[in-house]
XYZ file of C-alpha atoms in Angstrom:
588
model
C 10.902 -124.824 27.499
C 11.597 -128.433 26.402
C 9.807 -130.945 24.220
C 11.746 -134.010 25.341
C 14.175 -135.172 27.993
C 17.669 -136.177 26.896
C 17.349 -139.766 28.052
C 14.087 -140.276 26.138
C 15.597 -139.935 22.676
C 15.716 -143.086 20.543
C 15.432 -144.251 16.932
C 11.634 -143.767 16.947
C 12.310 -140.002 16.970
C 14.703 -139.940 14.002
C 14.153 -136.871 11.759
C 12.012 -135.184 14.435
C 12.847 -131.747 15.839
C 13.321 -131.694 19.610
C 13.961 -129.017 22.205
C 16.208 -130.021 25.110
C 17.191 -128.318 28.368
C 20.025 -129.387 30.614
C 23.745 -129.180 31.287
C 26.928 -129.751 29.329
C 28.334 -132.983 30.694
C 31.356 -133.082 28.375
C 32.611 -131.088 25.370
C 34.806 -132.432 22.569
C 36.262 -130.534 19.581
C 37.143 -133.058 16.877
C 38.413 -131.941 13.503
C 36.236 -128.890 13.200
C 33.100 -130.514 14.641
C 32.021 -129.775 18.209
C 30.348 -132.565 20.140
C 28.805 -132.305 23.579
C 27.186 -134.838 25.852
C 24.095 -133.057 27.143
C 22.632 -134.214 30.437
C 19.415 -133.911 32.386
C 17.980 -136.109 35.123
C 16.963 -138.805 32.621
C 20.396 -139.327 31.110
C 22.806 -138.220 28.377
C 22.569 -137.624 24.633
C 25.242 -136.618 22.131
C 24.747 -133.286 20.335
C 26.647 -132.240 17.200
C 27.331 -128.661 16.029
C 28.056 -128.089 12.321
C 30.813 -125.503 11.559
C 28.849 -124.391 8.469
C 26.369 -122.726 10.839
C 28.881 -120.126 11.876
C 26.916 -118.187 14.509
C 25.667 -121.386 16.172
C 29.165 -122.905 16.023
C 30.700 -119.812 17.595
C 28.249 -120.023 20.484
C 28.928 -123.750 20.865
C 32.642 -122.983 20.999
C 32.010 -121.079 24.265
C 30.448 -124.087 25.977
C 32.192 -125.540 29.001
C 31.360 -128.247 31.543
C 28.138 -127.617 33.516
C 26.936 -124.674 31.395
C 23.134 -124.710 31.578
C 21.749 -124.642 28.028
C 18.662 -124.962 25.879
C 18.935 -126.206 22.323
C 16.818 -127.180 19.347
C 17.918 -129.871 16.939
C 17.029 -132.823 14.746
C 17.353 -136.387 15.938
C 19.361 -138.578 13.590
C 20.551 -142.173 13.719
C 24.227 -142.782 14.268
C 26.054 -144.971 11.737
C 26.320 -148.558 12.933
C 30.040 -148.252 13.642
C 29.433 -145.153 15.811
C 26.658 -146.544 18.008
C 27.608 -146.155 21.689
C 26.339 -149.263 23.458
C 27.219 -147.813 26.877
C 24.629 -144.998 26.531
C 20.893 -145.589 26.594
C 20.635 -143.007 23.777
C 23.741 -144.294 22.010
C 21.939 -145.177 18.779
C 21.048 -141.543 18.051
C 22.449 -138.030 18.238
C 21.037 -134.541 17.834
C 22.183 -132.175 15.087
C 21.772 -128.772 16.713
C 20.073 -125.898 14.910
C 19.596 -123.458 17.828
C 21.535 -122.941 21.070
C 20.873 -120.727 24.071
C 23.309 -120.448 26.958
C 20.941 -120.019 29.885
C 23.615 -119.840 32.556
C 27.401 -120.085 32.531
C 29.348 -122.125 35.064
C 32.554 -120.983 36.653
C 35.398 -123.542 36.942
C 34.024 -126.277 39.200
C 35.296 -126.520 42.803
C 35.247 -130.317 42.482
C 36.369 -132.601 39.668
C 34.426 -135.822 39.500
C 37.021 -137.330 37.192
C 39.283 -137.397 40.257
C 38.866 -138.882 43.722
C 36.637 -136.472 45.653
C 36.300 -136.579 49.451
C 32.860 -137.046 50.930
C 33.167 -133.714 52.752
C 33.720 -131.934 49.425
C 30.824 -133.797 47.882
C 28.535 -132.727 50.722
C 29.815 -129.149 50.701
C 28.900 -128.845 47.011
C 25.968 -131.244 47.188
C 24.022 -129.392 44.472
C 26.851 -130.298 42.078
C 27.241 -133.808 43.467
C 23.540 -134.483 42.892
C 23.991 -133.781 39.176
C 26.096 -136.922 38.866
C 24.158 -139.684 37.082
C 24.566 -142.130 39.983
C 23.219 -139.687 42.564
C 20.426 -138.620 40.223
C 19.528 -142.283 39.723
C 19.523 -142.948 43.476
C 17.090 -140.128 44.249
C 14.841 -140.972 41.315
C 14.805 -144.586 42.465
C 13.930 -143.455 45.990
C 10.977 -141.511 44.578
C 9.806 -144.655 42.782
C 10.031 -146.612 46.041
C 7.889 -144.129 47.971
C 5.397 -143.912 45.102
C 5.140 -147.701 44.959
C 4.712 -147.951 48.738
C 1.982 -145.322 48.779
C 0.147 -146.997 45.924
C 0.327 -150.426 47.563
C -0.849 -149.217 50.970
C -3.596 -147.060 49.479
C -4.884 -150.126 47.633
C -4.835 -152.069 50.920
C -7.083 -149.481 52.576
C -4.443 -147.670 54.633
C -4.850 -143.960 55.359
C -1.941 -141.525 55.143
C -2.240 -139.487 58.365
C 0.325 -136.991 59.644
C 1.444 -136.854 63.261
C 3.070 -133.909 65.098
C 6.716 -132.922 64.772
C 6.670 -130.904 68.004
C 5.803 -133.294 70.782
C 7.012 -134.904 74.005
C 9.931 -137.298 74.214
C 9.281 -140.916 73.249
C 11.383 -143.730 74.743
C 13.181 -145.005 71.660
C 16.600 -145.457 73.235
C 18.388 -142.354 71.926
C 18.698 -138.720 72.970
C 15.971 -136.365 71.825
C 16.450 -133.231 69.791
C 14.882 -130.528 71.946
C 13.103 -127.390 70.735
C 12.661 -124.575 73.289
C 9.244 -122.998 73.539
C 8.988 -119.198 73.388
C 5.446 -119.096 74.745
C 6.039 -121.600 77.557
C 9.185 -120.334 79.215
C 11.637 -122.998 80.309
C 9.756 -125.795 78.551
C 10.821 -127.806 75.523
C 9.274 -129.771 72.730
C 11.057 -132.903 71.493
C 11.345 -133.858 67.850
C 9.887 -137.372 67.504
C 12.200 -140.378 67.457
C 9.205 -142.111 65.903
C 5.429 -141.522 65.808
C 4.997 -144.479 68.187
C 2.549 -143.047 70.694
C 0.522 -141.071 68.172
C 0.021 -144.013 65.830
C -1.219 -146.052 68.790
C -3.611 -143.251 69.632
C -4.834 -143.280 66.032
C -5.703 -146.959 66.484
C -7.684 -146.041 69.594
C -9.398 -143.348 67.519
C -10.782 -145.902 65.067
C -8.407 -145.407 62.104
C -7.614 -149.081 61.796
C -5.070 -148.841 58.951
C -2.597 -145.980 59.148
C 0.629 -145.251 57.330
C 2.992 -142.337 57.006
C 6.313 -141.732 55.289
C 7.707 -139.609 58.057
C 10.854 -137.876 59.289
C 12.232 -139.085 62.622
C 15.030 -137.618 64.727
C 17.580 -139.231 67.034
C 20.563 -137.516 68.598
C 22.922 -140.496 68.613
C 26.351 -141.502 67.408
C 26.287 -142.019 63.662
C 27.512 -144.658 61.215
C 26.928 -145.539 57.564
C 23.272 -146.460 58.012
C 22.327 -143.831 60.611
C 21.537 -140.135 60.376
C 20.249 -137.655 62.973
C 17.162 -137.271 60.769
C 15.938 -140.277 58.838
C 12.767 -141.455 57.141
C 10.420 -144.246 58.187
C 7.647 -146.007 56.344
C 5.429 -146.153 59.412
C 2.540 -148.638 59.469
C -0.003 -149.416 62.185
C -3.132 -151.569 62.171
C -6.018 -152.514 64.440
C -7.654 -155.934 64.654
C -4.772 -157.578 62.793
C -2.498 -160.246 64.215
C 1.285 -160.281 63.973
C 0.980 -162.844 61.170
C -1.356 -160.586 59.205
C 0.892 -157.538 59.625
C 3.876 -159.572 58.491
C 1.948 -160.912 55.507
C 0.864 -157.504 54.203
C 4.263 -155.848 54.701
C 6.081 -158.803 53.165
C 3.778 -158.546 50.142
C 4.624 -154.839 49.915
C 8.374 -155.508 49.843
C 8.004 -158.371 47.360
C 6.068 -156.044 45.062
C 8.749 -153.349 45.420
C 11.472 -155.721 44.299
C 9.414 -157.261 41.522
C 8.354 -153.944 39.988
C 11.512 -151.880 40.506
C 14.296 -154.483 40.308
C 12.543 -157.360 38.495
C 13.570 -159.607 41.392
C 11.240 -162.270 42.807
C 11.985 -162.641 46.520
C 9.550 -165.480 47.200
C 8.197 -166.253 50.660
C 10.353 -165.015 53.529
C 11.597 -167.730 55.902
C 11.132 -167.382 59.669
C 13.857 -167.709 62.267
C 13.618 -167.265 66.019
C 15.903 -164.806 67.742
C 17.545 -167.631 69.692
C 18.295 -169.597 66.520
C 19.733 -166.519 64.797
C 22.023 -165.784 67.741
C 23.065 -169.429 68.027
C 23.881 -169.953 64.337
C 25.047 -166.509 63.293
C 25.803 -164.477 66.420
C 23.439 -161.766 65.195
C 19.738 -160.917 65.324
C 20.039 -159.685 61.721
C 21.873 -162.561 60.054
C 23.207 -162.290 56.524
C 22.070 -165.582 55.016
C 24.206 -165.061 51.914
C 27.203 -166.043 54.050
C 27.382 -169.859 54.485
C 29.572 -169.774 57.631
C 27.810 -170.698 60.888
C 28.648 -170.886 64.582
C 28.453 -174.302 66.237
C 28.097 -174.732 70.002
C 30.729 -177.023 71.546
C 30.601 -176.046 75.225
C 29.150 -179.408 76.286
C 32.209 -181.135 74.815
C 34.664 -178.979 76.775
C 33.225 -178.824 80.285
C 35.771 -181.248 81.707
C 38.941 -180.045 80.000
C 41.721 -178.608 82.154
C 42.066 -175.588 79.896
C 40.142 -172.896 81.801
C 39.835 -170.646 78.756
C 37.349 -173.253 77.489
C 36.191 -174.905 80.709
C 35.252 -171.631 82.441
C 32.708 -170.428 79.866
C 31.601 -174.015 79.182
C 30.487 -174.381 82.822
C 29.084 -170.864 83.174
C 25.292 -170.625 82.606
C 25.956 -167.205 81.040
C 28.931 -168.472 79.024
C 29.363 -169.968 75.594
C 32.002 -171.800 73.566
C 31.367 -171.661 69.824
C 33.292 -172.997 66.828
C 33.409 -171.309 63.432
C 34.664 -173.509 60.592
C 36.038 -171.924 57.427
C 36.150 -174.583 54.706
C 39.345 -175.126 52.700
C 41.164 -172.072 54.098
C 43.719 -173.648 56.452
C 46.548 -173.023 54.021
C 45.300 -169.598 52.920
C 45.108 -168.204 56.468
C 48.591 -167.434 57.819
C 49.662 -166.893 61.421
C 49.879 -163.174 60.683
C 46.261 -163.199 59.531
C 45.230 -165.127 62.644
C 46.897 -162.441 64.777
C 44.940 -159.799 62.855
C 41.697 -161.707 63.433
C 42.561 -161.979 67.134
C 42.953 -158.219 67.321
C 39.701 -157.800 65.409
C 37.579 -159.879 67.803
C 39.244 -157.981 70.634
C 37.332 -154.910 69.471
C 34.175 -156.740 70.532
C 35.486 -157.745 73.965
C 36.968 -161.166 73.159
C 40.117 -161.948 75.147
C 41.599 -164.182 72.461
C 40.927 -166.403 69.465
C 41.788 -170.100 69.561
C 42.185 -171.955 66.264
C 42.703 -175.369 64.765
C 43.952 -176.254 61.270
C 42.858 -179.610 59.867
C 45.771 -180.706 57.677
C 45.284 -184.484 57.559
C 42.437 -186.146 59.455
C 43.753 -189.609 58.662
C 46.908 -188.819 60.644
C 44.942 -188.195 63.836
C 46.411 -185.588 66.188
C 49.548 -185.390 64.087
C 47.463 -184.061 61.228
C 45.999 -181.200 63.277
C 47.820 -177.953 63.985
C 46.657 -175.889 66.958
C 48.187 -174.182 70.010
C 45.319 -175.513 72.168
C 45.315 -179.097 70.852
C 47.276 -180.416 73.871
C 44.464 -179.277 76.191
C 41.704 -181.116 74.327
C 41.226 -184.852 75.032
C 40.499 -187.284 72.205
C 36.764 -187.630 72.847
C 36.260 -183.859 72.888
C 38.416 -183.458 69.781
C 36.468 -186.066 67.874
C 33.225 -184.455 68.987
C 34.347 -181.038 67.697
C 35.465 -182.471 64.359
C 32.219 -184.390 63.936
C 29.969 -181.522 64.976
C 31.667 -179.025 62.643
C 31.912 -181.633 59.836
C 35.572 -180.689 59.433
C 37.621 -182.139 56.589
C 41.186 -181.756 55.389
C 42.055 -178.150 54.577
C 39.546 -176.573 56.970
C 40.352 -174.159 59.771
C 38.228 -173.824 62.913
C 38.154 -170.721 65.104
C 36.866 -170.820 68.680
C 35.185 -168.159 70.788
C 34.926 -168.746 74.544
C 33.499 -166.094 76.860
C 30.198 -164.692 78.034
C 27.521 -165.641 75.513
C 26.962 -162.009 74.516
C 30.681 -161.467 73.851
C 30.986 -164.687 71.836
C 27.954 -163.819 69.733
C 29.157 -160.323 68.953
C 32.819 -161.181 68.369
C 32.356 -164.422 66.427
C 29.398 -162.995 64.528
C 31.581 -160.105 63.386
C 34.435 -162.487 62.496
C 32.001 -164.598 60.465
C 31.065 -161.553 58.388
C 34.687 -160.487 57.945
C 35.823 -163.933 56.802
C 32.884 -164.255 54.440
C 33.753 -160.966 52.755
C 37.523 -161.518 52.637
C 37.251 -164.936 51.031
C 34.402 -164.171 48.643
C 31.971 -166.548 50.329
C 29.018 -164.134 50.262
C 26.664 -164.793 47.364
C 25.132 -161.985 45.289
C 21.538 -163.145 45.799
C 18.812 -161.483 47.877
C 18.177 -163.302 51.175
C 15.291 -161.876 53.239
C 13.909 -163.370 56.424
C 11.780 -162.605 59.449
C 13.381 -162.807 62.892
C 10.739 -163.501 65.554
C 10.326 -164.465 69.216
C 12.691 -161.912 70.692
C 13.208 -161.861 74.449
C 10.908 -159.319 76.025
C 13.640 -157.851 78.238
C 17.397 -157.845 78.720
C 19.200 -157.075 81.963
C 22.022 -154.571 82.420
C 23.545 -153.666 85.765
C 20.658 -155.212 87.640
C 17.915 -153.400 85.692
C 15.569 -154.706 83.049
C 15.418 -152.953 79.681
C 12.945 -153.471 76.852
C 14.496 -155.153 73.802
C 12.203 -153.148 71.521
C 10.181 -150.508 73.383
C 7.963 -150.547 76.474
C 4.721 -150.722 74.441
C 5.515 -154.147 72.941
C 3.177 -156.936 74.049
C 4.497 -160.210 75.491
C 3.486 -163.565 74.020
C 1.013 -165.757 75.874
C 1.381 -164.546 79.461
C -0.855 -162.722 81.874
C 0.268 -159.559 83.676
C 0.837 -161.600 86.837
C 2.899 -164.232 85.004
C 5.007 -161.540 83.337
C 5.614 -159.838 86.675
C 6.660 -163.149 88.224
C 9.168 -164.154 85.534
C 10.210 -161.362 83.156
C 13.395 -163.229 82.119
C 11.381 -165.985 80.422
C 9.018 -163.718 78.512
C 9.079 -163.472 74.738
C 7.863 -160.368 72.978
C 5.335 -160.460 70.162
C 7.824 -158.685 67.921
C 9.205 -159.264 64.434
C 12.058 -157.812 62.394
C 12.434 -157.972 58.628
C 16.071 -158.585 57.708
C 17.557 -158.359 54.234
C 21.148 -159.380 53.472
C 22.227 -158.760 57.040
C 20.458 -155.409 57.428
C 17.379 -154.828 59.551
C 15.107 -152.964 57.151
C 12.000 -153.018 59.320
C 10.825 -153.893 62.786
C 7.526 -153.999 64.597
C 5.387 -155.676 67.193
C 1.960 -156.257 68.600
C 1.312 -153.405 71.035
C -0.024 -153.569 74.562
C -3.695 -152.560 74.549
C -4.408 -153.506 78.151
C -3.902 -150.876 80.863
C -2.910 -153.435 83.497
C -0.316 -155.114 81.247
C 1.169 -151.752 80.327
C 1.540 -150.827 83.993
C 3.272 -154.156 84.743
C 5.768 -153.576 81.945
C 6.490 -150.113 83.332
C 6.980 -151.617 86.790
C 9.481 -154.198 85.471
C 11.390 -151.447 83.665
C 11.538 -149.381 86.840
C 9.205 -146.708 85.500
C 7.171 -145.690 88.509
C 3.572 -144.470 88.399
C 4.624 -140.842 88.768
C 7.134 -141.050 85.921
C 4.733 -143.058 83.746
C 1.978 -140.532 84.319
C 4.315 -137.656 83.526
C 5.662 -139.180 80.309
C 2.789 -141.307 79.018
C -0.257 -140.227 80.991
C -2.269 -139.478 77.849
C -1.580 -142.993 76.476
C -2.410 -144.718 79.758
C -5.614 -142.726 79.929
C -6.535 -143.687 76.359
C -6.042 -147.372 77.175
C -8.984 -147.139 79.608
C -11.543 -146.340 76.915
C -12.008 -149.384 74.724
C -8.556 -149.638 73.145
C -8.509 -152.160 70.281
C -5.774 -154.749 69.786
C -3.228 -153.235 67.430
C 0.109 -153.967 65.815
C 2.472 -152.271 63.424
C 5.822 -152.099 61.739
C 8.219 -149.364 60.656
C 10.643 -149.645 57.747
C 13.819 -147.631 57.465
C 13.243 -146.109 54.029
C 16.852 -144.897 53.738
C 18.271 -148.348 54.508
C 15.866 -150.089 52.154
C 16.719 -147.808 49.236
C 20.435 -148.050 50.067
C 20.260 -151.826 49.663
C 18.179 -151.702 46.501
C 20.548 -149.337 44.660
C 23.673 -151.089 45.967
C 25.002 -148.093 47.925
C 27.296 -148.450 50.941
C 25.817 -145.620 53.025
C 22.403 -144.060 53.453
C 24.047 -140.711 52.701
C 24.084 -141.904 49.080
C 20.272 -141.995 48.959
C 19.466 -138.813 50.938
C 19.450 -135.519 49.065
C 21.064 -133.404 51.790
C 22.477 -135.671 54.513
C 24.521 -134.821 57.573
C 28.119 -135.879 58.145
C 29.159 -138.470 60.732
C 29.413 -135.617 63.248
C 25.755 -134.667 62.619
C 26.711 -131.466 60.785
C 25.660 -130.017 57.430
C 28.752 -128.686 55.671
C 26.611 -127.257 52.867
C 24.755 -124.810 55.117
C 27.290 -124.809 57.961
C 24.667 -126.093 60.393
C 24.308 -126.231 63.326
C 25.202 -122.645 64.082
C 25.111 -120.289 67.032
C 21.888 -118.402 67.731
C 21.983 -114.664 68.287
C 21.668 -113.515 71.924
C 18.317 -111.809 71.331
C 16.720 -115.031 70.098
C 18.115 -116.963 73.058
C 16.875 -114.362 75.519
C 13.403 -114.550 74.011
C 13.462 -118.305 74.520
C 14.841 -118.003 78.057
C 17.804 -120.153 77.010
C 21.386 -119.576 78.162
C 24.419 -120.973 76.329
C 27.338 -121.960 78.540
C 29.755 -122.951 75.726
C 31.661 -120.108 74.095
C 31.765 -119.769 70.292
C 35.520 -120.301 70.178
C 35.004 -123.775 71.617
């Protein structure tokens, strides 16, 4: 029906006849001439209707916003003084000679010239997706997946699908369950990831696998989470962690170079412990220059228990966060607001110190806790933070986990509020994660229970799980974890030890993972992999604030689809056939 797309028109096509299909983006009636901006997924072009062509002009006079039309016209150059530099096609326009109204549009339920709520945008998503920004986001996403497929194909990876109806996998969230009609009382689970199946593919001899795959997690949502999301899933055999990191880093560098014309360079490495120490986060945003500095050793002997308690606790931490040249800018009211903010993360308070005049000694320092800090400790803090006149220092003192979370969050907030965050791209690898963490007396896997430890035997791991590091690696970009992976356990004995440490007994392990444990007995190769969050990666690349901006039909923060009014109630006959009973009434 068309010869060209709207956004393709340029001065090379002047005097040529083109046929366009699309929508009326805007209509203007100026002094007897009718102009429209016509839109398709490639962009906009201006179309002119001449009143001397009476029948055509009369039809054009009926056009309204979002009418779907087809037209024929001649491309002509705009006069220099009429060139629209804000439009890609602004140097040309189309003089229409034919017009067909394919479909009329009723008055729109949403007006994108006004502030539109996200719920309204999602309810009328088919209209929202016509907006140039949303169209650009989805087209860019398609380019990302195409580029990824091309890169991995060239590297010898095979695109292999894994099942959607399967057993639960231990990924740390609730499963979405699907009742079975043919196996009464039993349920499939939608996969939280293809973890077990991709490992089985390695044991089947397919040494380079990838899949761009839907995953499902029934968990509380936020801007970068959805109940269904998309992974770029990669698994390899006979490749080390370094080799997996090298090939996936090359893939991301190529993505940025080809699609954004950005050269990322080699990604630096940082251990988990260093990231937590300096930034209070295992996904540090390196664009923010603020860093945490440990000062507990300087405060062990002070009488002020707020500092001395955590300083002498092996599980405690006292950290300083210096904000350069902001002592005057940060008022007491703002400090109170920051105190309330860190309280969200469990901090009991927020000590502070303003450096007004170092040359004046104590008289040049303003702080409610200054009287509790002896001279040697004070000088140590000032030296270690490299404080100068005009700086303000905040202190976090509590359990190490609370300090990291609270002060890490404050670091990000201060960086944003005071414009300290640069606009560059700062990727890195975070490595050497602890293998386990302990909650309420039980060990839990930091990643998942199939991650291999670094450099220990099964007996050594069993004897000292707290000291073990996992052979895992996360790719972080501008403070967002875009991908994570690990070397997997390929030894049956090691896998059983990990299950034992996690409190997964042989009966439970056999019930949940018996097929994997069985496969490990038959010549399982060493294997490793990594999964990227496609939605998060695209979100960052297009500069969006939420992954909902790069998903065609996302769910709301309550995991609902307002477009289709899903989820909905099933009819009683269907439930009876599935042997499922609903105990919540519809009115609830």
